[in-house]
Coordinates of C-alpha atoms in Angstrom, one line a residue:
M6 CA 32.8 1.8 27.1
S7 CA 36.4 2.6 25.4
A8 CA 37.1 -1.2 26.8
W9 CA 33.5 -2.7 24.4
L10 CA 35.1 -0.6 21.4
H11 CA 38.6 -1.9 21.8
K12 CA 36.3 -5.7 22.2
Q13 CA 34.8 -5.0 18.7
R14 CA 37.3 -3.6 16.6
N15 CA 39.5 -6.6 17.9
L16 CA 36.8 -9.1 17.0
L17 CA 36.1 -7.8 13.3
D18 CA 40.2 -7.5 12.8
F19 CA 40.0 -11.2 13.6
T20 CA 37.2 -11.8 12.1
L21 CA 38.8 -10.1 8.5
S22 CA 42.0 -12.3 8.9
S23 CA 39.7 -15.4 9.0
L24 CA 37.9 -14.2 5.7
S25 CA 41.8 -13.3 4.0
R26 CA 42.7 -16.7 5.1
R27 CA 40.0 -18.3 2.6
R28 CA 40.5 -16.3 0.3
G29 CA 39.1 -18.3 -2.8
K30 CA 36.3 -19.2 -1.0
T31 CA 35.0 -15.8 0.0
L32 CA 36.1 -14.1 -3.5
G33 CA 34.3 -16.9 -5.3
M34 CA 30.9 -16.2 -2.4
M35 CA 30.9 -12.6 -2.3
A36 CA 31.2 -12.5 -6.8
V37 CA 28.5 -15.1 -7.0
Y38 CA 26.3 -12.8 -4.8
T39 CA 27.2 -9.2 -5.7
A40 CA 25.7 -11.1 -9.1
I41 CA 22.8 -11.7 -7.8
V42 CA 22.4 -7.9 -6.0
F43 CA 23.5 -6.4 -9.4
V44 CA 20.7 -8.0 -11.2
L45 CA 18.0 -7.2 -9.2
A46 CA 18.9 -3.8 -7.6
S47 CA 19.3 -3.1 -11.6
V48 CA 15.5 -4.6 -12.3
M49 CA 14.1 -2.7 -9.2
L50 CA 16.4 0.6 -10.2
F51 CA 15.3 0.9 -13.6
S52 CA 11.2 0.1 -13.3
H53 CA 11.1 2.3 -10.1
A54 CA 12.9 5.4 -11.8
I55 CA 10.3 4.8 -15.1
R56 CA 7.4 4.8 -13.5
R57 CA 8.5 7.9 -11.7
E58 CA 9.6 9.4 -15.4
A59 CA 5.7 7.8 -16.6
A60 CA 3.8 9.8 -13.4
V61 CA 5.9 13.1 -14.1
V62 CA 4.7 12.7 -17.9
L63 CA 1.4 11.9 -17.6
A64 CA 0.5 14.4 -14.2
K65 CA 0.5 17.4 -17.4
S66 CA -1.6 15.6 -19.5
P67 CA -5.6 16.3 -19.3
E68 CA -7.1 15.1 -16.2
V69 CA -10.0 13.6 -18.7
L70 CA -10.1 12.1 -22.5
V71 CA -13.7 11.5 -24.2
Q72 CA -13.9 9.7 -27.1
R73 CA -16.5 8.6 -29.1
M74 CA -17.5 3.9 -29.2
V75 CA -19.0 3.0 -32.6
A76 CA -19.4 -0.4 -32.8
G77 CA -17.4 -1.0 -30.0
R78 CA -14.1 0.9 -31.2
H79 CA -13.4 4.2 -31.1
D80 CA -14.4 6.7 -33.1
L81 CA -14.3 10.4 -34.8
I82 CA -15.5 12.7 -32.6
P83 CA -17.9 15.9 -34.3
A84 CA -18.0 18.8 -32.6
R85 CA -21.5 19.1 -31.0
H86 CA -19.7 16.4 -28.7
L87 CA -17.6 19.2 -28.1
D88 CA -19.7 22.2 -27.5
A89 CA -22.0 20.1 -25.2
V90 CA -19.1 19.5 -22.8
K91 CA -18.0 22.4 -22.5
G92 CA -21.1 23.4 -21.3
I93 CA -21.5 20.8 -18.5
R94 CA -21.0 22.8 -15.2
G95 CA -17.6 22.4 -14.0
V96 CA -15.2 22.0 -17.0
Q97 CA -12.5 24.9 -17.2
S98 CA -11.9 23.9 -20.7
A99 CA -12.2 21.2 -23.5
E100 CA -10.5 21.2 -26.5
G101 CA -10.9 18.7 -29.5
R102 CA -7.5 17.1 -30.9
L103 CA -6.1 15.9 -33.7
W104 CA -4.1 12.5 -33.6
G105 CA -3.5 9.2 -35.1
Y106 CA -0.3 7.0 -36.3
L107 CA 1.6 7.0 -39.8
F108 CA 3.7 4.4 -40.7
D109 CA 6.8 5.2 -42.7
P110 CA 8.2 2.5 -45.0
A111 CA 11.6 4.2 -45.6
A112 CA 11.9 3.4 -42.1
A113 CA 9.7 0.4 -41.5
A114 CA 8.3 2.5 -38.4
N115 CA 5.4 4.5 -36.7
Y116 CA 5.2 7.9 -36.2
T117 CA 3.3 9.5 -33.9
L118 CA 1.8 11.9 -35.9
M119 CA -0.6 15.3 -33.5
V120 CA -1.5 18.7 -34.2
P121 CA 0.0 21.1 -31.4
A122 CA -2.8 23.4 -29.7
N123 CA 0.8 25.5 -29.1
P124 CA 2.8 26.6 -30.9
R125 CA 0.6 26.5 -34.2
I126 CA 3.1 24.6 -37.5
E127 CA 2.6 26.2 -40.3
P128 CA 0.8 23.8 -43.3
G129 CA 3.8 22.5 -44.9
K130 CA 6.2 22.2 -42.4
V131 CA 6.7 19.4 -40.0
V132 CA 8.7 19.4 -36.0
I133 CA 10.1 15.8 -35.8
G134 CA 11.1 13.7 -32.5
D135 CA 14.7 12.6 -32.2
G136 CA 13.9 8.8 -32.8
V137 CA 12.1 10.5 -36.6
A138 CA 15.2 12.4 -36.7
R139 CA 17.6 9.5 -35.9
V140 CA 15.9 6.6 -38.4
R141 CA 15.6 8.9 -41.5
S142 CA 18.7 10.8 -40.8
A143 CA 16.5 14.6 -41.3
D144 CA 17.9 17.7 -40.5
P145 CA 16.4 20.5 -40.4
G146 CA 15.8 21.9 -44.5
D147 CA 14.9 18.3 -45.6
L148 CA 11.9 16.5 -46.9
M149 CA 9.9 14.1 -46.5
S150 CA 6.9 12.3 -48.2
F151 CA 4.3 10.2 -47.6
R152 CA 1.0 9.2 -48.7
A153 CA -2.3 10.4 -48.0
H154 CA -5.7 8.4 -47.8
D155 CA -7.0 8.7 -51.6
G156 CA -3.1 7.7 -53.0
A157 CA -1.7 11.8 -53.6
L158 CA 1.7 12.3 -52.8
V159 CA 2.0 14.6 -49.8
Q160 CA 5.6 16.6 -48.4
F161 CA 6.6 18.0 -45.6
K162 CA 9.4 20.3 -44.9
V163 CA 11.3 19.6 -41.8
D164 CA 11.4 22.6 -39.3
R165 CA 13.3 21.7 -36.3
A166 CA 13.6 18.2 -34.4
I167 CA 12.2 18.3 -30.9
S168 CA 15.1 18.2 -27.8
R169 CA 16.7 15.0 -26.9
D170 CA 16.3 15.8 -23.7
S171 CA 11.6 14.7 -23.9
A172 CA 12.8 12.0 -25.8
L173 CA 10.7 9.9 -23.7
V174 CA 7.8 11.4 -25.1
S175 CA 8.4 13.0 -27.7
A176 CA 11.0 10.6 -29.9
D177 CA 8.3 8.9 -32.2
L178 CA 6.7 12.9 -33.0
F179 CA 5.6 14.4 -36.3
L180 CA 3.9 17.4 -35.7
V181 CA 2.1 19.0 -38.5
A182 CA -0.5 21.6 -38.8
E183 CA -4.2 21.0 -39.2
E184 CA -4.8 21.5 -42.2
D185 CA -1.7 18.8 -43.7
F186 CA -2.8 16.0 -40.9
R187 CA -7.2 16.4 -42.7
R188 CA -5.3 16.2 -45.9
L189 CA -3.6 12.9 -45.8
F190 CA -6.1 10.8 -43.5
G191 CA -9.1 12.4 -45.4
I192 CA -10.7 14.2 -41.9
A193 CA -13.7 16.4 -42.8
P194 CA -13.5 19.5 -40.5
G195 CA -15.4 19.1 -36.9
L196 CA -14.8 16.1 -36.9
F197 CA -11.6 15.2 -34.1
T198 CA -9.8 12.2 -32.9
D199 CA -11.3 12.8 -29.0
L200 CA -11.5 15.5 -26.7
A201 CA -9.5 17.0 -23.9
I202 CA -11.3 18.3 -21.0
S203 CA -9.6 20.4 -17.6
V204 CA -11.3 20.4 -14.5
R205 CA -11.4 23.3 -12.3
N206 CA -11.2 21.7 -9.1
P207 CA -9.5 18.4 -9.1
R208 CA -11.6 16.8 -6.4
E209 CA -14.4 16.5 -8.8
V210 CA -13.0 14.5 -11.5
T211 CA -15.3 11.3 -11.0
K212 CA -18.0 13.8 -10.9
I213 CA -17.8 14.9 -14.1
A214 CA -16.8 12.0 -15.8
E215 CA -20.0 11.2 -14.9
K216 CA -21.8 14.4 -16.3
I217 CA -19.9 14.0 -19.3
D218 CA -20.9 10.4 -19.2
A219 CA -24.2 11.0 -19.1
A220 CA -24.7 13.9 -21.7
L221 CA -23.0 11.7 -24.4
P222 CA -23.5 7.6 -23.7
D223 CA -22.5 6.7 -26.5
T224 CA -18.3 7.5 -25.9
R225 CA -15.9 6.1 -23.3
I226 CA -14.3 8.5 -20.8
I227 CA -11.2 8.0 -19.7
L228 CA -9.6 9.5 -16.9
R229 CA -6.0 10.6 -15.7
D230 CA -5.1 8.5 -12.9
E231 CA -6.7 5.1 -15.4
I232 CA -3.9 5.7 -17.6
L233 CA -1.4 6.7 -14.8
R234 CA -3.1 2.3 -13.3
T235 CA -2.2 1.1 -16.9
Y236 CA 1.7 2.3 -17.0
E237 CA 2.4 0.7 -13.5
S238 CA 0.8 -2.4 -14.4
V239 CA 2.8 -2.4 -17.6
F240 CA 5.5 -1.6 -15.9
D241 CA 5.4 -5.1 -13.0
W242 CA 3.8 -7.1 -15.7
R243 CA 7.3 -6.5 -17.3
E244 CA 10.0 -6.6 -13.8
G245 CA 7.7 -9.6 -12.8
M246 CA 8.6 -11.4 -16.5
L247 CA 12.0 -10.3 -15.8
L248 CA 11.9 -11.4 -11.6
V249 CA 10.5 -14.9 -12.5
L250 CA 12.9 -15.4 -15.8
L251 CA 15.9 -15.2 -12.7
A252 CA 13.8 -16.7 -10.6
G253 CA 15.8 -19.9 -12.0
S254 CA 19.1 -17.8 -11.1
I255 CA 17.9 -16.4 -7.8
L256 CA 17.0 -20.4 -6.5
A257 CA 20.6 -21.5 -7.5
F258 CA 22.3 -18.6 -5.1
A259 CA 19.4 -19.7 -2.4
I260 CA 21.4 -23.1 -2.1
F261 CA 24.5 -22.3 -3.1
S262 CA 24.7 -19.8 -0.5
W263 CA 22.9 -21.5 2.1
E264 CA 25.0 -24.7 1.2
K265 CA 28.5 -22.3 2.1
A266 CA 26.5 -20.7 5.5
S267 CA 25.4 -23.8 6.6
G268 CA 28.4 -26.4 6.2
L269 CA 31.0 -25.7 8.1
S270 CA 34.4 -27.0 6.9
A271 CA 36.9 -29.4 9.2
E272 CA 39.4 -26.3 9.0
E273 CA 36.2 -24.1 10.8
R274 CA 35.5 -26.7 12.4
R275 CA 39.4 -26.5 14.0
E276 CA 39.2 -23.0 14.3
I277 CA 36.1 -22.8 16.5
G278 CA 37.6 -25.5 19.1
I279 CA 41.0 -24.0 19.1
L280 CA 39.5 -21.2 19.6
K281 CA 36.8 -22.7 22.4
A282 CA 40.3 -23.9 23.7
V283 CA 41.9 -20.7 24.2
G284 CA 38.9 -19.2 26.3
W285 CA 36.4 -18.1 24.3
E286 CA 32.6 -17.8 24.8
T287 CA 29.8 -19.5 22.9
S288 CA 28.7 -16.3 22.4
D289 CA 31.8 -14.6 20.9
V290 CA 32.3 -17.8 18.0
I291 CA 29.1 -17.2 17.8
R292 CA 29.0 -13.4 17.3
L293 CA 32.7 -13.7 15.5
K294 CA 31.6 -15.7 13.0
M295 CA 27.7 -14.2 11.8
L296 CA 30.3 -11.4 11.9
E297 CA 31.4 -12.7 9.3
G298 CA 29.1 -13.3 7.4
L299 CA 27.8 -9.8 7.1
V300 CA 31.3 -9.0 6.4
V301 CA 30.3 -11.2 3.3
S302 CA 26.9 -10.0 3.1
L303 CA 26.7 -6.4 3.2
S304 CA 30.0 -5.8 1.5
A305 CA 28.5 -7.4 -1.7
F306 CA 25.0 -5.8 -1.7
L307 CA 26.7 -2.6 -1.4
V308 CA 29.1 -3.2 -4.8
G309 CA 25.7 -4.8 -5.9
Y310 CA 24.2 -2.0 -5.8
L311 CA 26.6 0.8 -6.8
L312 CA 27.2 -1.2 -10.3
A313 CA 23.4 -1.0 -10.4
Y314 CA 23.5 2.3 -9.8
F315 CA 26.2 3.2 -12.0
H316 CA 24.2 0.9 -15.0
V317 CA 20.6 2.1 -14.3
F318 CA 21.7 5.9 -14.3
H319 CA 24.9 6.1 -16.6
L320 CA 24.5 3.4 -18.8
G321 CA 21.3 3.1 -19.7
A322 CA 21.2 -0.3 -18.5
G323 CA 21.6 -1.6 -21.3
L324 CA 21.3 -5.0 -19.9
F325 CA 17.3 -5.1 -19.3
E326 CA 15.9 -2.2 -21.8
P327 CA 14.8 -3.7 -24.2
V328 CA 12.2 -5.9 -21.7
L329 CA 11.8 -3.3 -19.1
K330 CA 10.5 -0.7 -21.7
G331 CA 9.3 -2.8 -24.6
W332 CA 9.5 -3.3 -28.2
A333 CA 9.9 -0.9 -31.3
M334 CA 12.0 0.8 -33.6
L335 CA 12.4 4.1 -32.3
Y336 CA 14.0 3.2 -28.8
P337 CA 13.6 7.1 -26.6
K338 CA 17.1 7.8 -26.3
Y339 CA 17.2 9.8 -22.8
K340 CA 18.7 9.8 -19.3
L341 CA 16.3 8.5 -16.4
T342 CA 16.7 11.2 -13.4
P343 CA 18.5 9.5 -10.7
F344 CA 16.0 8.0 -8.3
V345 CA 16.1 5.9 -4.8
D346 CA 13.5 4.8 -3.2
E347 CA 14.4 4.1 0.5
L348 CA 11.8 1.6 1.3
Q349 CA 12.7 -0.7 -2.0
V350 CA 16.2 -0.4 -0.5
A351 CA 15.3 -1.5 2.7
T352 CA 13.4 -4.6 1.3
L353 CA 16.5 -5.5 -0.9
F354 CA 18.6 -5.3 1.9
F355 CA 16.3 -7.4 3.8
F356 CA 15.5 -10.9 1.6
T357 CA 19.4 -10.3 0.5
V358 CA 21.5 -10.2 3.5
F359 CA 19.2 -11.0 5.8
P360 CA 19.2 -14.6 5.3
Y361 CA 23.3 -15.6 4.6
T362 CA 23.9 -13.7 7.8
I363 CA 21.0 -15.8 9.6
A364 CA 22.2 -18.8 8.4
T365 CA 25.1 -18.5 9.5
V366 CA 23.8 -19.2 13.1
V367 CA 22.8 -22.5 13.6
P368 CA 25.6 -24.8 12.3
I369 CA 28.2 -22.5 14.6
W370 CA 26.7 -23.4 17.9
R371 CA 26.5 -26.6 17.2
A372 CA 29.7 -27.2 16.7
A373 CA 30.6 -23.9 19.6
I374 CA 28.8 -26.1 22.8
V375 CA 31.2 -29.1 21.5
D376 CA 33.9 -29.9 23.4
P377 CA 36.7 -28.1 22.0
D378 CA 39.3 -32.0 22.3
T379 CA 36.2 -33.8 20.2
V380 CA 36.3 -31.1 17.8
M381 CA 40.1 -30.9 17.5
R382 CA 40.1 -34.9 17.0

């Protein structure tokens, strides 16, 4: 066993010395290799992390949402629909929600107005998200004014700003009292934007949705799982769009790596001939060259993946953030929770390390089976 380990150590030492003799070619290949792994790993890490954040956020959302539809469009839902939903067996709780969008000409951005159920906000005051506070340079005690539906001026006093820790879901929030919300948009009492339903038994969500649909035929039922699948589709589309844009670079790298791995220089052929002449077996030569390819590809993979991890979770993925996160005036400023998917790492490893390593076998085998004297001449 010790003899085998000694042989492998010597083989690795010879491999490293062989790579150092071709330092320029080796470093150039590793630089291109590392850049490709960095780009692919950054996209995969960011998209997977933001999917996970969305899943965590949606886990606390209502199981069922009920919206009234009029002429195929979302309309306000009356309180009698809320009473009908509460009477359905299996519904744990149901409440009417008030939310909408308000355009702020001063910031050229849309705010998400909501009336929180808890804690209640005093009329005339507002709690703002971190993004709103940033674009308006608003501090607690400042005044913000907006035009209501009838043109009258409605003034709000900033009570506080929501912590940046929850910026992923609260960056554009504008939380007001119910009276102020109805005053802004002219919504009469007894009307809501939609209904949020909580179900006693999570396994009966689909059945409860069917009961609501039968009792209220003029409504649209939205399940939490459907919202999560929609987010998954959006992130998949954006990730795929970015990878398609990078497909040219990936293809160029594939051609470059294949040419470098499969094309042996005269110096490398002469080296193989000398090794065969001094007693090396063909299997030893193939093992040596495969080890060279493995050292290059594995080093590039590790460096590229570590750089991608630092880029995504410590620098905020600045290179790809606008594409993967979306386009908006109020970008949420937050740090993603570091998360690594083992299957994702294995997939990336398989498609970046193995092809280059395997591509070295055929040309080396062809050179190794030729007579050493012919190769050296």
